[in-house]
Amino acid sequence: MGQINLALARVSGWLVLVIALLCSYGVFTRYVLGDPDTWSYEVAAYLLGFVIYFAIGDALHQNIHVRVDLLQEMFPGRFARVTRAIGDALCLAFLALFFSKVWGVFHDSLVRGRIDETTLGWPVAAVQWVMPFGVALTMLVQFLILIGRFRQKD
C-alpha cells in the first residue's frame, strides 16, 4: 500500500510542475503574445484535483497531514493511544461519508454524460473519477492505521 501511495505522490509532484508550466504558458500567451489561450487555466484546475486526490493517501500514510494532538500531549501513555484510536475511527467514518458523496457526484456525472462548461467540453466523469479513487485509497490507509492501533501493546 505504501508503494502505491508513494508512486501517486510522486505523480502529484510532477503534476505540480505541469501546472506551473501551464500557468506560465497562459501568462506568456496573454501578456507577451497578446493572444490569451482558452484552455490552460481549465486544464491546470483539473490537474490540481489529481494532485490533491493522488497525494492525500501518502500524506496520511506518512503522518504528515493536519492533526490536533493536544490531548495526547497532555495525557501520554494509554490515554493517548485510546484518543488516537478514537480519532482514527472518527476519521475513517468521515472518509466513508466523504466517499459516498464524491461517488455520488462522479456517478451522477457518468450516468448523465455531463460535459464541462468550459471551452474544453470534456466529459466531467473523465476527470471526476479521481475523487472516489483517491478517497478510497485514503480510507484504506486509514483503516490499516486503525487496525495497527489495536495491534499495539499497552
mmCIF file of C-alpha atoms in Angstrom:
data_model
loop_
_atom_site.group_PDB
_atom_site.id
_atom_site.type_symbol
_atom_site.label_atom_id
_atom_site.label_comp_id
_atom_site.label_asym_id
_atom_site.label_seq_id
_atom_site.Cartn_x
_atom_site.Cartn_y
_atom_site.Cartn_z
ATOM 1 C CA MET A 1 0.000 0.000 0.000
ATOM 2 C CA GLY A 2 2.823 2.363 0.842
ATOM 3 C CA GLN A 3 4.446 1.887 -2.571
ATOM 4 C CA ILE A 4 1.188 2.746 -4.374
ATOM 5 C CA ASN A 5 0.716 5.879 -2.287
ATOM 6 C CA LEU A 6 4.332 6.905 -2.779
ATOM 7 C CA ALA A 7 4.059 6.443 -6.553
ATOM 8 C CA LEU A 8 0.867 8.523 -6.657
ATOM 9 C CA ALA A 9 2.515 11.211 -4.510
ATOM 10 C CA ARG A 10 5.401 11.349 -6.982
ATOM 11 C CA VAL A 11 2.930 11.683 -9.851
ATOM 12 C CA SER A 12 1.359 14.552 -7.893
ATOM 13 C CA GLY A 13 4.725 16.252 -7.653
ATOM 14 C CA TRP A 14 5.212 16.043 -11.398
ATOM 15 C CA LEU A 15 1.689 17.317 -11.959
ATOM 16 C CA VAL A 16 2.520 20.390 -9.876
ATOM 17 C CA LEU A 17 5.364 21.058 -12.304
ATOM 18 C CA VAL A 18 2.984 20.636 -15.257
ATOM 19 C CA ILE A 19 0.540 23.055 -13.611
ATOM 20 C CA ALA A 20 3.309 25.622 -13.165
ATOM 21 C CA LEU A 21 4.290 25.257 -16.811
ATOM 22 C CA LEU A 22 0.663 25.606 -17.926
ATOM 23 C CA CYS A 23 0.235 28.751 -15.850
ATOM 24 C CA SER A 24 3.454 30.183 -17.272
ATOM 25 C CA TYR A 25 2.257 29.381 -20.777
ATOM 26 C CA GLY A 26 -1.050 31.137 -20.059
ATOM 27 C CA VAL A 27 0.752 34.228 -18.793
ATOM 28 C CA PHE A 28 3.094 34.203 -21.810
ATOM 29 C CA THR A 29 0.287 33.967 -24.359
ATOM 30 C CA ARG A 30 -1.788 36.632 -22.633
ATOM 31 C CA TYR A 31 0.832 39.258 -21.809
ATOM 32 C CA VAL A 32 3.635 38.635 -24.279
ATOM 33 C CA LEU A 33 1.758 37.485 -27.358
ATOM 34 C CA GLY A 34 -1.404 39.458 -26.564
ATOM 35 C CA ASP A 35 -3.497 36.420 -27.528
ATOM 36 C CA PRO A 36 -4.670 34.540 -24.425
ATOM 37 C CA ASP A 37 -5.202 30.811 -24.745
ATOM 38 C CA THR A 38 -8.574 29.335 -23.830
ATOM 39 C CA TRP A 39 -7.586 26.093 -22.159
ATOM 40 C CA SER A 40 -4.541 26.270 -19.859
ATOM 41 C CA TYR A 41 -6.411 27.511 -16.778
ATOM 42 C CA GLU A 42 -9.071 24.797 -17.052
ATOM 43 C CA VAL A 43 -6.504 22.032 -17.551
ATOM 44 C CA ALA A 44 -4.454 23.320 -14.594
ATOM 45 C CA ALA A 45 -7.580 23.346 -12.408
ATOM 46 C CA TYR A 46 -8.383 19.752 -13.347
ATOM 47 C CA LEU A 47 -4.802 18.682 -12.710
ATOM 48 C CA LEU A 48 -4.902 20.284 -9.272
ATOM 49 C CA GLY A 49 -7.721 17.896 -8.374
ATOM 50 C CA PHE A 50 -5.483 14.996 -9.392
ATOM 51 C CA VAL A 51 -2.639 16.405 -7.282
ATOM 52 C CA ILE A 52 -4.845 16.548 -4.202
ATOM 53 C CA TYR A 53 -6.507 13.154 -4.527
ATOM 54 C CA PHE A 54 -3.306 11.364 -5.552
ATOM 55 C CA ALA A 55 -1.269 12.806 -2.667
ATOM 56 C CA ILE A 56 -3.712 12.598 0.237
ATOM 57 C CA GLY A 57 -3.244 8.872 0.888
ATOM 58 C CA ASP A 58 0.515 9.236 1.125
ATOM 59 C CA ALA A 59 0.186 12.249 3.428
ATOM 60 C CA LEU A 60 -1.930 10.134 5.766
ATOM 61 C CA HIS A 61 0.433 7.172 5.451
ATOM 62 C CA GLN A 62 3.472 9.367 6.221
ATOM 63 C CA ASN A 63 1.601 11.015 9.130
ATOM 64 C CA ILE A 64 2.179 14.495 7.694
ATOM 65 C CA HIS A 65 -1.452 15.528 7.427
ATOM 66 C CA VAL A 66 -3.047 18.040 9.774
ATOM 67 C CA ARG A 67 -3.737 16.520 13.183
ATOM 68 C CA VAL A 68 -4.762 18.006 16.505
ATOM 69 C CA ASP A 69 -2.995 16.116 19.270
ATOM 70 C CA LEU A 70 -3.349 18.432 22.248
ATOM 71 C CA LEU A 71 -4.956 15.770 24.481
ATOM 72 C CA GLN A 72 -2.326 13.225 23.518
ATOM 73 C CA GLU A 73 0.440 15.586 24.614
ATOM 74 C CA MET A 74 -1.309 16.436 27.885
ATOM 75 C CA PHE A 75 -2.039 12.806 28.798
ATOM 76 C CA PRO A 76 0.629 10.489 27.370
ATOM 77 C CA GLY A 77 0.585 6.721 27.545
ATOM 78 C CA ARG A 78 -2.560 4.635 27.388
ATOM 79 C CA PHE A 79 -4.897 7.657 27.239
ATOM 80 C CA ALA A 80 -3.017 8.969 24.201
ATOM 81 C CA ARG A 81 -3.317 5.593 22.471
ATOM 82 C CA VAL A 82 -7.052 5.465 23.167
ATOM 83 C CA THR A 83 -7.629 9.013 21.892
ATOM 84 C CA ARG A 84 -5.587 8.233 18.763
ATOM 85 C CA ALA A 85 -7.723 5.158 18.089
ATOM 86 C CA ILE A 86 -10.923 7.171 18.614
ATOM 87 C CA GLY A 87 -9.612 9.909 16.325
ATOM 88 C CA ASP A 88 -8.676 7.322 13.697
ATOM 89 C CA ALA A 89 -12.128 5.731 13.897
ATOM 90 C CA LEU A 90 -13.806 9.136 13.518
ATOM 91 C CA CYS A 91 -11.527 9.942 10.582
ATOM 92 C CA LEU A 92 -12.498 6.639 8.942
ATOM 93 C CA ALA A 93 -16.188 7.429 9.472
ATOM 94 C CA PHE A 94 -15.704 10.862 7.895
ATOM 95 C CA LEU A 95 -13.859 9.345 4.940
ATOM 96 C CA ALA A 96 -16.681 6.838 4.424
ATOM 97 C CA LEU A 97 -19.208 9.671 4.346
ATOM 98 C CA PHE A 98 -16.967 11.713 2.057
ATOM 99 C CA PHE A 99 -16.534 8.713 -0.244
ATOM 100 C CA SER A 100 -20.292 8.289 -0.536
ATOM 101 C CA LYS A 101 -20.624 11.944 -1.527
ATOM 102 C CA VAL A 102 -17.827 12.018 -4.102
ATOM 103 C CA TRP A 103 -19.000 8.694 -5.513
ATOM 104 C CA GLY A 104 -22.470 10.213 -5.913
ATOM 105 C CA VAL A 105 -21.058 13.230 -7.749
ATOM 106 C CA PHE A 106 -18.933 11.045 -10.033
ATOM 107 C CA HIS A 107 -21.717 8.531 -10.693
ATOM 108 C CA ASP A 108 -24.227 11.288 -11.466
ATOM 109 C CA SER A 109 -21.835 12.859 -13.965
ATOM 110 C CA LEU A 110 -21.132 9.491 -15.541
ATOM 111 C CA VAL A 111 -24.788 8.465 -15.866
ATOM 112 C CA ARG A 112 -25.925 11.832 -17.165
ATOM 113 C CA GLY A 113 -22.986 12.162 -19.530
ATOM 114 C CA ARG A 114 -22.227 15.631 -18.206
ATOM 115 C CA ILE A 115 -19.844 17.750 -20.235
ATOM 116 C CA ASP A 116 -17.888 20.561 -18.608
ATOM 117 C CA GLU A 117 -18.984 24.089 -19.398
ATOM 118 C CA THR A 118 -15.553 25.353 -20.334
ATOM 119 C CA THR A 119 -14.106 25.687 -23.796
ATOM 120 C CA LEU A 120 -12.660 22.180 -23.386
ATOM 121 C CA GLY A 121 -16.022 20.424 -23.452
ATOM 122 C CA TRP A 122 -14.613 17.326 -21.746
ATOM 123 C CA PRO A 123 -16.789 14.647 -20.128
ATOM 124 C CA VAL A 124 -16.797 15.581 -16.451
ATOM 125 C CA ALA A 125 -16.596 11.964 -15.280
ATOM 126 C CA ALA A 126 -13.279 11.599 -17.125
ATOM 127 C CA VAL A 127 -11.826 13.963 -14.549
ATOM 128 C CA GLN A 128 -14.031 13.223 -11.534
ATOM 129 C CA TRP A 129 -13.081 9.561 -11.243
ATOM 130 C CA VAL A 130 -10.037 10.646 -9.275
ATOM 131 C CA MET A 131 -12.231 11.790 -6.353
ATOM 132 C CA PRO A 132 -13.646 8.389 -5.310
ATOM 133 C CA PHE A 133 -10.360 6.722 -6.270
ATOM 134 C CA GLY A 134 -8.291 8.994 -4.021
ATOM 135 C CA VAL A 135 -10.744 8.880 -1.133
ATOM 136 C CA ALA A 136 -10.988 5.071 -1.356
ATOM 137 C CA LEU A 137 -7.202 4.751 -1.150
ATOM 138 C CA THR A 138 -7.149 7.161 1.774
ATOM 139 C CA MET A 139 -9.893 5.160 3.504
ATOM 140 C CA LEU A 140 -7.839 2.003 3.066
ATOM 141 C CA VAL A 141 -4.773 3.687 4.565
ATOM 142 C CA GLN A 142 -6.855 4.987 7.478
ATOM 143 C CA PHE A 143 -8.340 1.519 8.042
ATOM 144 C CA LEU A 144 -4.856 -0.011 8.152
ATOM 145 C CA ILE A 145 -3.730 2.670 10.605
ATOM 146 C CA LEU A 146 -6.728 1.938 12.818
ATOM 147 C CA ILE A 147 -6.070 -1.816 12.742
ATOM 148 C CA GLY A 148 -2.447 -1.090 13.631
ATOM 149 C CA ARG A 149 -3.597 0.848 16.703
ATOM 150 C CA PHE A 150 -5.318 -2.268 18.056
ATOM 151 C CA ARG A 151 -2.228 -4.390 17.491
ATOM 152 C CA GLN A 152 -0.085 -2.076 19.630
ATOM 153 C CA LYS A 153 0.672 -3.218 23.136
ATOM 154 C CA ASP A 154 -0.189 -1.005 26.094
#
